[in-house]
PDB file of C-alpha atoms and ligand atoms in Angstrom:
ATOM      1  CA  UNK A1412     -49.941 -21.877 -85.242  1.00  0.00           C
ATOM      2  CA  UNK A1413     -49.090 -19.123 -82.956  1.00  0.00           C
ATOM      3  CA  UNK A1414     -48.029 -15.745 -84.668  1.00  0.00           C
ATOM      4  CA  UNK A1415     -44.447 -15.310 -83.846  1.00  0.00           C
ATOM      5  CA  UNK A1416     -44.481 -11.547 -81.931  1.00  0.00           C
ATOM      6  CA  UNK A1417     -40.815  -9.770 -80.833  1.00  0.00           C
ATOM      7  CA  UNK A1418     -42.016  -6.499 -78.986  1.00  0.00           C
ATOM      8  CA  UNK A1419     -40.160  -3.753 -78.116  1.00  0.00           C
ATOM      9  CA  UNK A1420     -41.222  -1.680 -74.759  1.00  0.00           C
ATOM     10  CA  UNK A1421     -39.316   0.985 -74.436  1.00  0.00           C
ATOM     11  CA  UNK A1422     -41.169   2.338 -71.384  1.00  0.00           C
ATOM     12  CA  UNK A1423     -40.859   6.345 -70.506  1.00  0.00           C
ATOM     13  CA  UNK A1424     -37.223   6.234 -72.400  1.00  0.00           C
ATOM     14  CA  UNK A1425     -35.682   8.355 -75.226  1.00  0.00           C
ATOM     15  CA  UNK A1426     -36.601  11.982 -76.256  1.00  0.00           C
ATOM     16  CA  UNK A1427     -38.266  12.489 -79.578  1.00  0.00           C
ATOM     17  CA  UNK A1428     -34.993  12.878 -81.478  1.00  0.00           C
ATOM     18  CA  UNK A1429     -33.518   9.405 -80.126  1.00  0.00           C
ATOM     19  CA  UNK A1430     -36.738   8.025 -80.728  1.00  0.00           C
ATOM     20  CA  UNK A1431     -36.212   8.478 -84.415  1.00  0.00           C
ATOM     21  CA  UNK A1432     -32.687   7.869 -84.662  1.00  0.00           C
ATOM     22  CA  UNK A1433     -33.512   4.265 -83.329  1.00  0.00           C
ATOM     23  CA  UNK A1434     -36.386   3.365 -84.908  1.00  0.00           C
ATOM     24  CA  UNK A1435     -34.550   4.416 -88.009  1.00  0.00           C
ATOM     25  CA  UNK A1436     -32.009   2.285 -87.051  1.00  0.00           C
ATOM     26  CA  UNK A1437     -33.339  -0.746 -86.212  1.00  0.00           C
ATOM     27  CA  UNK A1438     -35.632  -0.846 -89.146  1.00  0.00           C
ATOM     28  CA  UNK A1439     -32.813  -0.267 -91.488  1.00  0.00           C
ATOM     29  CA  UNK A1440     -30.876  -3.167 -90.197  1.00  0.00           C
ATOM     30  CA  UNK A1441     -34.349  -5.117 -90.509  1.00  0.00           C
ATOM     31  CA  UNK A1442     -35.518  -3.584 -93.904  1.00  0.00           C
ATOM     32  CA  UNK A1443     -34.067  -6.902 -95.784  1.00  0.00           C
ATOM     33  CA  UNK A1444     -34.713  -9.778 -93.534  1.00  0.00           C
ATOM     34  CA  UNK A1445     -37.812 -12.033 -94.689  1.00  0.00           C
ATOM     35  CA  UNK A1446     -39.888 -12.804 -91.771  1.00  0.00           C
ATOM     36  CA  UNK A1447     -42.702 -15.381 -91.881  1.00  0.00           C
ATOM     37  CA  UNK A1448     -46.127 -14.994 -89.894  1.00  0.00           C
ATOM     38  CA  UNK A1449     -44.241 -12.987 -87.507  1.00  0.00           C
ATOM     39  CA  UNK A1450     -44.379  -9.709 -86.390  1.00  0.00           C
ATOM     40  CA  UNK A1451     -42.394  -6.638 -85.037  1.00  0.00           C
ATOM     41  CA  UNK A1452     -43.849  -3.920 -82.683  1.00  0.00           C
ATOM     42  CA  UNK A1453     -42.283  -0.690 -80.897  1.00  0.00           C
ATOM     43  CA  UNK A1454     -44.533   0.363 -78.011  1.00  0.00           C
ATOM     44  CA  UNK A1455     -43.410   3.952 -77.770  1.00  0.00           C
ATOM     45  CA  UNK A1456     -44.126   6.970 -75.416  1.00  0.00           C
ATOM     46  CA  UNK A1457     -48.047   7.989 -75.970  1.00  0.00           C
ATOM     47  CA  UNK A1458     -46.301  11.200 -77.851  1.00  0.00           C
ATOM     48  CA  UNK A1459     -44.507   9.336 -80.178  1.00  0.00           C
ATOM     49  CA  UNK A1460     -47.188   7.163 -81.533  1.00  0.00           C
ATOM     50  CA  UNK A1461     -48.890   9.685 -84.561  1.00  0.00           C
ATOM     51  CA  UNK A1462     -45.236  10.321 -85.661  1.00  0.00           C
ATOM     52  CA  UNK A1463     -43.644   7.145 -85.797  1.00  0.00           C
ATOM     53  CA  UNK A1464     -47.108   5.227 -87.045  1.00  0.00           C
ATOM     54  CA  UNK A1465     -46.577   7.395 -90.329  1.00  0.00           C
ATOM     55  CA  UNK A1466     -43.305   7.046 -90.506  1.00  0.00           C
ATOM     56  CA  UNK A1467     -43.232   3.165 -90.708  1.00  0.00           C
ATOM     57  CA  UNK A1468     -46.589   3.065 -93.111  1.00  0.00           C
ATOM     58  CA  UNK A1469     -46.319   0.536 -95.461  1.00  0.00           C
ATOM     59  CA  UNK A1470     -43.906  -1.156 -93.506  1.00  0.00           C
ATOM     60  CA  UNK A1471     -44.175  -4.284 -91.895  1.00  0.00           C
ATOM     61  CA  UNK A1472     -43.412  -3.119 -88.644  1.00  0.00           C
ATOM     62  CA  UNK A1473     -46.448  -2.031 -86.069  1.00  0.00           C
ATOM     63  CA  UNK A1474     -46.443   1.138 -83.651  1.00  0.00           C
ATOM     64  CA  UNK A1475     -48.499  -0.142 -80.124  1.00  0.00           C
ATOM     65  CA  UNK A1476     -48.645   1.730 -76.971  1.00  0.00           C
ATOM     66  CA  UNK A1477     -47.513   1.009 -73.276  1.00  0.00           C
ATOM     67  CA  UNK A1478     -51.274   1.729 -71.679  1.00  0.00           C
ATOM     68  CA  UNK A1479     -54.733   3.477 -72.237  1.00  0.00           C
ATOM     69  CA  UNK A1480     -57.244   4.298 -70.293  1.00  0.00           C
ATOM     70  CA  UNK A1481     -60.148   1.929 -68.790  1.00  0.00           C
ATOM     71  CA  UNK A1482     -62.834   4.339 -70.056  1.00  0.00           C
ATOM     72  CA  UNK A1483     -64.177   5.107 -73.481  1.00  0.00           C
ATOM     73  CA  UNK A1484     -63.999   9.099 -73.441  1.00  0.00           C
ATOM     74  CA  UNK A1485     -65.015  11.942 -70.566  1.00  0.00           C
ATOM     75  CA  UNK A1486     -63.481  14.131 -68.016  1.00  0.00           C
ATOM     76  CA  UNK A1487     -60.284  12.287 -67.085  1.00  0.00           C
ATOM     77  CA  UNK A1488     -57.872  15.006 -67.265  1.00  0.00           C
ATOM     78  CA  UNK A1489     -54.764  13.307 -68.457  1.00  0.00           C
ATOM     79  CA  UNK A1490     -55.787  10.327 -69.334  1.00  0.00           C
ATOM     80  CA  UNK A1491     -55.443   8.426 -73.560  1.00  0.00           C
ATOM     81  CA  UNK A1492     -58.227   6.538 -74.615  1.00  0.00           C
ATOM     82  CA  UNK A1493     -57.794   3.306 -76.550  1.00  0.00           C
ATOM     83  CA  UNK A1494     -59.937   5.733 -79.419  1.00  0.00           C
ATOM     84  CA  UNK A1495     -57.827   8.228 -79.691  1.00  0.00           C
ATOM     85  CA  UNK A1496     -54.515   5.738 -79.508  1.00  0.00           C
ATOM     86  CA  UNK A1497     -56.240   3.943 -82.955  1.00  0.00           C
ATOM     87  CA  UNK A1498     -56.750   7.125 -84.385  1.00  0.00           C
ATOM     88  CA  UNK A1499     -53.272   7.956 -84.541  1.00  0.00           C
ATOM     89  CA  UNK A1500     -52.260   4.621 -85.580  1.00  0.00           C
ATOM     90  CA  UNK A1501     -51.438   2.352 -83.046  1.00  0.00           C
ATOM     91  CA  UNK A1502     -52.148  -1.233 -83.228  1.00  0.00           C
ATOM     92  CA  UNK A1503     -50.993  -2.457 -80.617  1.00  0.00           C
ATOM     93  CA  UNK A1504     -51.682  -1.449 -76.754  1.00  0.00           C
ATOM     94  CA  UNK A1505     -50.104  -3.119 -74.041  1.00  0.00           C
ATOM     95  CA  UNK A1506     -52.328  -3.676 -71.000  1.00  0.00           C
ATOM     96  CA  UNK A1507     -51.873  -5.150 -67.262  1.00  0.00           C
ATOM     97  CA  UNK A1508     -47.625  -4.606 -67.519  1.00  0.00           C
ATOM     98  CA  UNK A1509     -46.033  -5.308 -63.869  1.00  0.00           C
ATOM     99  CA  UNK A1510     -44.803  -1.603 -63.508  1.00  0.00           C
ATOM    100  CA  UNK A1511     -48.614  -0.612 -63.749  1.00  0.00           C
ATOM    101  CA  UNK A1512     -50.041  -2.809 -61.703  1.00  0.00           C
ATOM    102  CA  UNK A1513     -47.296  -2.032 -58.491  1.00  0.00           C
ATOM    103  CA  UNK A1514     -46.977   1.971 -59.296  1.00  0.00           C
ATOM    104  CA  UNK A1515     -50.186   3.033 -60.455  1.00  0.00           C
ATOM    105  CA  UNK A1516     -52.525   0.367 -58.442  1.00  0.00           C
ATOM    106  CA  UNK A1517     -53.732  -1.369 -61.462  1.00  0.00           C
ATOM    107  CA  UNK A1518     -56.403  -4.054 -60.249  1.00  0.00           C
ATOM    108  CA  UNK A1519     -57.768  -7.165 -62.272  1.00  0.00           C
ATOM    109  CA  UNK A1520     -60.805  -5.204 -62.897  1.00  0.00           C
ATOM    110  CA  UNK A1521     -59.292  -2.206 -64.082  1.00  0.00           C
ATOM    111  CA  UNK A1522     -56.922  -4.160 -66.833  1.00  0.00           C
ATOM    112  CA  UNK A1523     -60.257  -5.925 -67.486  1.00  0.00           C
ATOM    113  CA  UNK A1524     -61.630  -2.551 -68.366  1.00  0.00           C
ATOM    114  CA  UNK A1525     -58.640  -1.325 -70.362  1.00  0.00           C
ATOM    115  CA  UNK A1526     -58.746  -4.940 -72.791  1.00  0.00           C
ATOM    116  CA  UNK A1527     -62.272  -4.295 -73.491  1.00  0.00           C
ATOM    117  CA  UNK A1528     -61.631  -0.364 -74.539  1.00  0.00           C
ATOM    118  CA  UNK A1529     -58.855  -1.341 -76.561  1.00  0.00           C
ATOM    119  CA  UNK A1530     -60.554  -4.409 -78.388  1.00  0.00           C
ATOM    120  CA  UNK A1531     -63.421  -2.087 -79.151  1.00  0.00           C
ATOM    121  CA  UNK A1532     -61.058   0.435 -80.481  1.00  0.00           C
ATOM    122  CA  UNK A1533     -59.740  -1.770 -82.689  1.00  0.00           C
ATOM    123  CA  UNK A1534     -56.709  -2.576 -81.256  1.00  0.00           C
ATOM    124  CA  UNK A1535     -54.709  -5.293 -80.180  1.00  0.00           C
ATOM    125  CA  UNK A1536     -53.659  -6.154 -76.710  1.00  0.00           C
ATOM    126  CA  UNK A1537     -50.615  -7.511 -75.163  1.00  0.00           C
ATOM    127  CA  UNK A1538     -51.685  -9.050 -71.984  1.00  0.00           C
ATOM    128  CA  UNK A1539     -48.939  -9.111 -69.376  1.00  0.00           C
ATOM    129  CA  UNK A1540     -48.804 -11.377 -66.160  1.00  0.00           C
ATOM    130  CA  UNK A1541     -46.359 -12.861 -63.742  1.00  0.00           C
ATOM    131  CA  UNK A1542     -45.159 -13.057 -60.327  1.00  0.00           C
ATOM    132  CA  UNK A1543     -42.941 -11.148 -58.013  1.00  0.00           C
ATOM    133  CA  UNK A1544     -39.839 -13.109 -56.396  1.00  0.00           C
ATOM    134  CA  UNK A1545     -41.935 -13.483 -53.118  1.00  0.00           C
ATOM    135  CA  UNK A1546     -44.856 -15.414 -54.337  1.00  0.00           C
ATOM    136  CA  UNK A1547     -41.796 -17.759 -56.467  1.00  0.00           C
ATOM    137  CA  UNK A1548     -40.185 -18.217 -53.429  1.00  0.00           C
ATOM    138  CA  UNK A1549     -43.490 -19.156 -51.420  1.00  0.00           C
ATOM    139  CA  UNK A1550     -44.266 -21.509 -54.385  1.00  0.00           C
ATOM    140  CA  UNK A1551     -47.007 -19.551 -55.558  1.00  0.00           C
ATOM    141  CA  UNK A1552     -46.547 -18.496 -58.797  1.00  0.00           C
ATOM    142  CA  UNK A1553     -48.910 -21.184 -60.436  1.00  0.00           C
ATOM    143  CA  UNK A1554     -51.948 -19.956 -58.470  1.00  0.00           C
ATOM    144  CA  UNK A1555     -50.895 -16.472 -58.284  1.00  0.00           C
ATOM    145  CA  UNK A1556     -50.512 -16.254 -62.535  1.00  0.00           C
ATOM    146  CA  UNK A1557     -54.035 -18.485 -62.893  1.00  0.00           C
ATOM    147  CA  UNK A1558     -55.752 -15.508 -60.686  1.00  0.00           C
ATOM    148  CA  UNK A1559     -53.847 -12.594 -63.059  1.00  0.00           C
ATOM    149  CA  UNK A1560     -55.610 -14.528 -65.891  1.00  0.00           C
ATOM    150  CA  UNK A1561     -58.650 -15.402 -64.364  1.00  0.00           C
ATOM    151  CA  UNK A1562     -59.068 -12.253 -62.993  1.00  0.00           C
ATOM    152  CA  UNK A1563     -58.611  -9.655 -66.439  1.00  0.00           C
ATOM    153  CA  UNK A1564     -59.468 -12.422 -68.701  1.00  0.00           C
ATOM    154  CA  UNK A1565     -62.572 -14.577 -67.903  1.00  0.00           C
ATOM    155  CA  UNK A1566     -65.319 -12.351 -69.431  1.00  0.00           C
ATOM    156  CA  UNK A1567     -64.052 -12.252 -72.932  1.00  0.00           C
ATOM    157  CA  UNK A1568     -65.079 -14.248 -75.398  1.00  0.00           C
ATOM    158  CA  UNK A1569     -63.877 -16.644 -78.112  1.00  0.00           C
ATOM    159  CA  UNK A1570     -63.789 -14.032 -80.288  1.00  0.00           C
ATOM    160  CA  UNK A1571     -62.008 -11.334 -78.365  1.00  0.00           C
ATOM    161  CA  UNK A1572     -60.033 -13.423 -77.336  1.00  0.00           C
ATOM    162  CA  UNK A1573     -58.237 -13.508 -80.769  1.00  0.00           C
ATOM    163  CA  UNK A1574     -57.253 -10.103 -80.683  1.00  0.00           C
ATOM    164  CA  UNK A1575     -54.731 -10.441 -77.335  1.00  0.00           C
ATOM    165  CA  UNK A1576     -51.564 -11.647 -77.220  1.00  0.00           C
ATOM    166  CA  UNK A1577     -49.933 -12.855 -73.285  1.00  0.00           C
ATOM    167  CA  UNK A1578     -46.785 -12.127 -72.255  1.00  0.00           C
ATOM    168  CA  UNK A1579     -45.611 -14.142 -69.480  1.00  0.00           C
ATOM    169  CA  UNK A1580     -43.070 -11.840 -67.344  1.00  0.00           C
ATOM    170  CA  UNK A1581     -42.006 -12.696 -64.387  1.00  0.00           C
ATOM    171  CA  UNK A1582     -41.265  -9.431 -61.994  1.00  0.00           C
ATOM    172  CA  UNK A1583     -38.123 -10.789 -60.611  1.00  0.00           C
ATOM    173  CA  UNK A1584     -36.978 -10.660 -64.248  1.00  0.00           C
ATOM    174  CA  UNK A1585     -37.932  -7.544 -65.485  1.00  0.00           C
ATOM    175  CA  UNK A1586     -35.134  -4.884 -65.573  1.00  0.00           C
ATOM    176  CA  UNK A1587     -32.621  -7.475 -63.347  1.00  0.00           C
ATOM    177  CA  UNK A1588     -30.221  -9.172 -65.943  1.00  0.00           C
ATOM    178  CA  UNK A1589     -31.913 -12.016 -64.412  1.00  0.00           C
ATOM    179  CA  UNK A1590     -33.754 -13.766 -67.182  1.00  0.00           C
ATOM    180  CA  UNK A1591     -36.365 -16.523 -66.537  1.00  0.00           C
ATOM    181  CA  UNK A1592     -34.511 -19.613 -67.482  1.00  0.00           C
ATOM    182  CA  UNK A1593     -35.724 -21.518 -70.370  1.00  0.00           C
ATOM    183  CA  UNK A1594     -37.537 -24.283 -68.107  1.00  0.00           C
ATOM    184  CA  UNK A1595     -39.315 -21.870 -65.790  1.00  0.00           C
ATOM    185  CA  UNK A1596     -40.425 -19.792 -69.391  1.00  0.00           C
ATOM    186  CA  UNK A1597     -41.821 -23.313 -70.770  1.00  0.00           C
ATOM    187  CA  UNK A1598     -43.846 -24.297 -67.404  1.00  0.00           C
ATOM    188  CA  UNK A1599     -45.430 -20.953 -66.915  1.00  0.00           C
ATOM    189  CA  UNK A1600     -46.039 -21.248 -70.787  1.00  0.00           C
ATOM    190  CA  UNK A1601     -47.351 -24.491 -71.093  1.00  0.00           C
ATOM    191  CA  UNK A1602     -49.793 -23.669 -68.328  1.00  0.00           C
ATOM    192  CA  UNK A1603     -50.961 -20.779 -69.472  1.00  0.00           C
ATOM    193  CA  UNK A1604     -52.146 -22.526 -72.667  1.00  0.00           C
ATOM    194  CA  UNK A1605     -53.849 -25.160 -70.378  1.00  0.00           C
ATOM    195  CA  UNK A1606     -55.662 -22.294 -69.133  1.00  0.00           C
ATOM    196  CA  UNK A1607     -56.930 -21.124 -72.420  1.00  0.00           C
ATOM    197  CA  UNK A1608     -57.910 -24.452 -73.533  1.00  0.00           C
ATOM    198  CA  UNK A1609     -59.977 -24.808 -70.023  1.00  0.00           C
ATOM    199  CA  UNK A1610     -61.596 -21.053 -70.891  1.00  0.00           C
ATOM    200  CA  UNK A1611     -61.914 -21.047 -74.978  1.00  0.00           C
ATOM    201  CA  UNK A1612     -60.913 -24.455 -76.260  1.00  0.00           C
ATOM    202  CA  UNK A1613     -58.145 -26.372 -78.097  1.00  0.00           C
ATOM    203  CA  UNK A1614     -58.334 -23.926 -81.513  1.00  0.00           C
ATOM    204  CA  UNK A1615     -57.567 -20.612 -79.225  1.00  0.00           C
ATOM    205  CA  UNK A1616     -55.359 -22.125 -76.889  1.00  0.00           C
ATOM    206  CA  UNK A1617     -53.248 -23.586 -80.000  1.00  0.00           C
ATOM    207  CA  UNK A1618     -53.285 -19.770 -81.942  1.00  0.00           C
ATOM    208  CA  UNK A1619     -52.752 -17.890 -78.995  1.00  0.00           C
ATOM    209  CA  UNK A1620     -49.462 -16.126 -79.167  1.00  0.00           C
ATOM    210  CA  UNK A1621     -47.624 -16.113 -75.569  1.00  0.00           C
ATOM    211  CA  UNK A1622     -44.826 -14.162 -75.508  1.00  0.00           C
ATOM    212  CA  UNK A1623     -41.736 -14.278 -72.574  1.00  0.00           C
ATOM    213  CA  UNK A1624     -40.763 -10.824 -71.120  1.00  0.00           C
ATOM    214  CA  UNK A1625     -37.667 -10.034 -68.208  1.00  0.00           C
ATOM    215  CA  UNK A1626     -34.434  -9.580 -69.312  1.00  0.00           C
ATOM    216  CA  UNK A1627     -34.864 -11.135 -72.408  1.00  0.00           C
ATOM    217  CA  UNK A1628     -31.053  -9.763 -74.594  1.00  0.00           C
ATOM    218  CA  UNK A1629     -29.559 -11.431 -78.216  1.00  0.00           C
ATOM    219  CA  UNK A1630     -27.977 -14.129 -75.693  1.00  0.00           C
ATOM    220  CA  UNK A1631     -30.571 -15.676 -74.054  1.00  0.00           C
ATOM    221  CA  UNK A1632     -33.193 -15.242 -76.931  1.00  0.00           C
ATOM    222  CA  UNK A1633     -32.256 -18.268 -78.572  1.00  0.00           C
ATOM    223  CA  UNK A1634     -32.972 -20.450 -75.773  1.00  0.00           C
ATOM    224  CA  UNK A1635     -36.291 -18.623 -74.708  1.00  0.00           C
ATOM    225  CA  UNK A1636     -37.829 -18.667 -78.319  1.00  0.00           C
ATOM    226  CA  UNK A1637     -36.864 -22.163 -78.683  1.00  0.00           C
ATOM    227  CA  UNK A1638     -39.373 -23.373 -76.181  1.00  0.00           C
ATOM    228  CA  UNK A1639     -42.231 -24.848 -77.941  1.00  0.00           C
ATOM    229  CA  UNK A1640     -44.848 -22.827 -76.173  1.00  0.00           C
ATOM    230  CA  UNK A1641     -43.093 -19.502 -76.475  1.00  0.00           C
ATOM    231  CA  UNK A1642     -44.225 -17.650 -79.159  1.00  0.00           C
ATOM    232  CA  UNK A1643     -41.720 -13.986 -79.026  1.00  0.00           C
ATOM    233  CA  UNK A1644     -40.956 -12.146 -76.948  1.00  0.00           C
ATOM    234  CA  UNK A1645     -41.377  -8.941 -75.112  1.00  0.00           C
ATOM    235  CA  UNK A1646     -38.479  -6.517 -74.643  1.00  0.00           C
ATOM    236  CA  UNK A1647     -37.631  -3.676 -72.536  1.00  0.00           C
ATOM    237  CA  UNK A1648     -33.731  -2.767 -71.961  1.00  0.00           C
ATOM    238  CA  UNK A1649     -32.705  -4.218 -74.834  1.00  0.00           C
ATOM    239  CA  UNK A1650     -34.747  -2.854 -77.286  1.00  0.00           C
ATOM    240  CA  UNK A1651     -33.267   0.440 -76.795  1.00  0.00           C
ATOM    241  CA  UNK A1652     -29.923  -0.768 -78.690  1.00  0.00           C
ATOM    242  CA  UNK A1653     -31.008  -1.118 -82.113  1.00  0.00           C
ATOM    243  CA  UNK A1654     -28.466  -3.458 -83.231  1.00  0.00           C
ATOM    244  CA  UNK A1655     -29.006  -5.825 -80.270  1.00  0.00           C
ATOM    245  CA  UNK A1656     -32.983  -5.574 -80.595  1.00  0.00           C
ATOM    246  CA  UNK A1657     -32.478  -6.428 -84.198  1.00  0.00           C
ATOM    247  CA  UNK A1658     -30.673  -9.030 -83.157  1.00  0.00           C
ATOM    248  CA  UNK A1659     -33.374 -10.457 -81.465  1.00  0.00           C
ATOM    249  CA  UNK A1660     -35.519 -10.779 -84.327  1.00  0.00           C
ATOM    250  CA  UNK A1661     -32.857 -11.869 -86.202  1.00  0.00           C
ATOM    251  CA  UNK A1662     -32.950 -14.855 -84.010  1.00  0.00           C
ATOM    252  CA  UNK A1663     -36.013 -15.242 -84.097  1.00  0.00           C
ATOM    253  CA  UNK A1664     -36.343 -15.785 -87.717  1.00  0.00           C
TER     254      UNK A1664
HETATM  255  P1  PGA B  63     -36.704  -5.886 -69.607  1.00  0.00           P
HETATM  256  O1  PGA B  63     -38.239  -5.395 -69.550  1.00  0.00           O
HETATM  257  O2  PGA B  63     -36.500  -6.543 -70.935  1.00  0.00           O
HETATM  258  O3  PGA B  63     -35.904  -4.622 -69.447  1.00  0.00           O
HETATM  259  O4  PGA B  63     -36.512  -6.835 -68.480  1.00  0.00           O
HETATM  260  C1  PGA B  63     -39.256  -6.189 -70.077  1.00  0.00           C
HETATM  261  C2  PGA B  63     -40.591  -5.550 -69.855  1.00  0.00           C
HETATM  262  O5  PGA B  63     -40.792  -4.921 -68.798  1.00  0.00           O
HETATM  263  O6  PGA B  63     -41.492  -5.631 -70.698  1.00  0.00           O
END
C-alpha cells in the first residue's frame, strides 16, 4: 500500500511570525487525531526550515522544502543545496513544481539533477508533473505528462525510486479554484502508475504514493482522496488556513 501523504506548500507566503502562529495552529488542532501510515508535511520558506524542524521534533509531522539546488556544493551564489536542507532538518524537498519549471526555466534534466542531490542527501522528493490548459485542450496531456516522467525520472533506479513521492498537478488547477475533477485526477493517476509498473515493476508501482495537487480545499478533498489511485494530496492556498488544512487531513483519515 501507498503511504497516505497530505502536503502543505505554502510557497514564498507568511513572515516568520505567521509562520509560527500557523504551524502552531494547525498542529494543535491535529495533536489528537490518530493517523495510520500516513503522513503530514509543511514545505516552508528555505528560512523557516532549521526553526520549525526543531520545533515539531518528536512530532509526527515532517518539515520539507519547496526546491534545492541541482548541484552538490560550490560557487552558486544564492543557491541551497539538498546537504545543507538535511542538515537543518528537512525531509522532505519538493522538486520539478509547475511554478519552477515556467518562472525559473526548470528543464527535465535539471529536476533530474535536483532528485538525485536530494536522494543522496537523504531526503525525500515530491515529484511534481502536469499539464498546462493548452496541451488539455489540444488533447495532449497523456503524452505531454509521460515525457515530464520520462524525462526527470528514467535514470533512477528501483531503489531510488522508493524515496519519491508524484504529485500529479495539473497547471490549469493550481492557484484557480478550479480543481481537477475527480475523473480527470483518477486517469492521470491510474496512468501514471502504468508508467511505473512499465519502468520499475508491479511492487513500486503498487507502493508508490501519487499525490493530486490544484486547488485541492476541505470540499473537494473528499472526492479527490477517494480515488483509488490517489494517495494525498498536495496543497497550496489552502494550507495557509490552519483550520481548513487540518481539515484536509481530517478527511483524509
Ligand atoms: P493550490 O496550489 O492548492 O493553491 O492550487 C497547489 C500547488 O501549487 O502545489
Amino acid at each position: 500500500m501507498p503511504q497516505k501523504i497530505v502536503a502543505a506548500n505554502w510557497k514564498m507566503n507568511l513572515n516568520f511570525q505567521e509562520a509560527n502562529a500557523l504551524i502552531s495552529e494547525v498542529t494543535n488542532i491535529l495533536k489528537d487525531e490518530k493517523r495510520n501510515n500516513s503522513e503530514v508535511i509543511f514545505a516552508v520558506p528555505f528560512v523557516y526550515i532549521h526553526y520549525l524542524s526543531n520545533f515539531l521534533k518528536n512530532s509526527s509531522f515532517a518539515i520539507g522544502a519547496q526546491n534545492c539546488s541541482e548541484y552538490e556544493k560550490g560557487a552558486y551564489t544564492g543557491e541551497i543545496s539538498a546537504q545543507m536542507l538535511a542538515s537543518v532538518g528537512a525531509k522532505w524537498v519538493i522538486v520539478g513544481h509547475s511554478e519552477r519549471r515556467l518562472y525559473y526555466l526548470e528543464t527535465h534534466r535539471m529536476i533530474a539533477e535536483k532528485i538525485q542531490r536530494a536522494l543522496q542527501a537523504g531526503l525525500k522528493v515530491i515529484f511534481c508533473c502536469g499539464e498546462s490548459l493548452e496541451i488539455r485542450n489540444k488533447n495532449e496531456h497523456i503524452v505531454y505528462v509521460q515525457n515530464q516522467l520520462e524525462g526527470s525520472l528514467s535514470e533512477l533506479s528501483a531503489e531510488q525510486i522508493r524515496n519519491l513521492v508524484i504529485a500529479y498537478e495539473p497547471v490549469w488547477a493550481i492557484g484557480t479554484g478550479r480543481n481537477a475533477t475527480a475523473d480527470q485526477a483518477q486517469e492521470m493517476h491510474a496512468l501514471i502508475r502504468i508508467y511505473l509498473k512499465k519502468k520499475f515493476g508491479d511492487e513500486i508501482a503498487q507502493n508508490t504514493s501519487i499525490l493530486y495537487g490544484g486547488s485541492v480545499n476541505a470540499q473537494n478533498a473528499q472526492s479527490l482522496f477517494a480515488c483509488p489511485d490517489v494517495d494525498g494530496g498536495l496543497v497550496g492556498g489552502a494550507s495557509l488556513k490552519a483550520r481548513e488544512f487540518a481539515e484536509i487531513v481530517k478527511t483524509y483519515n
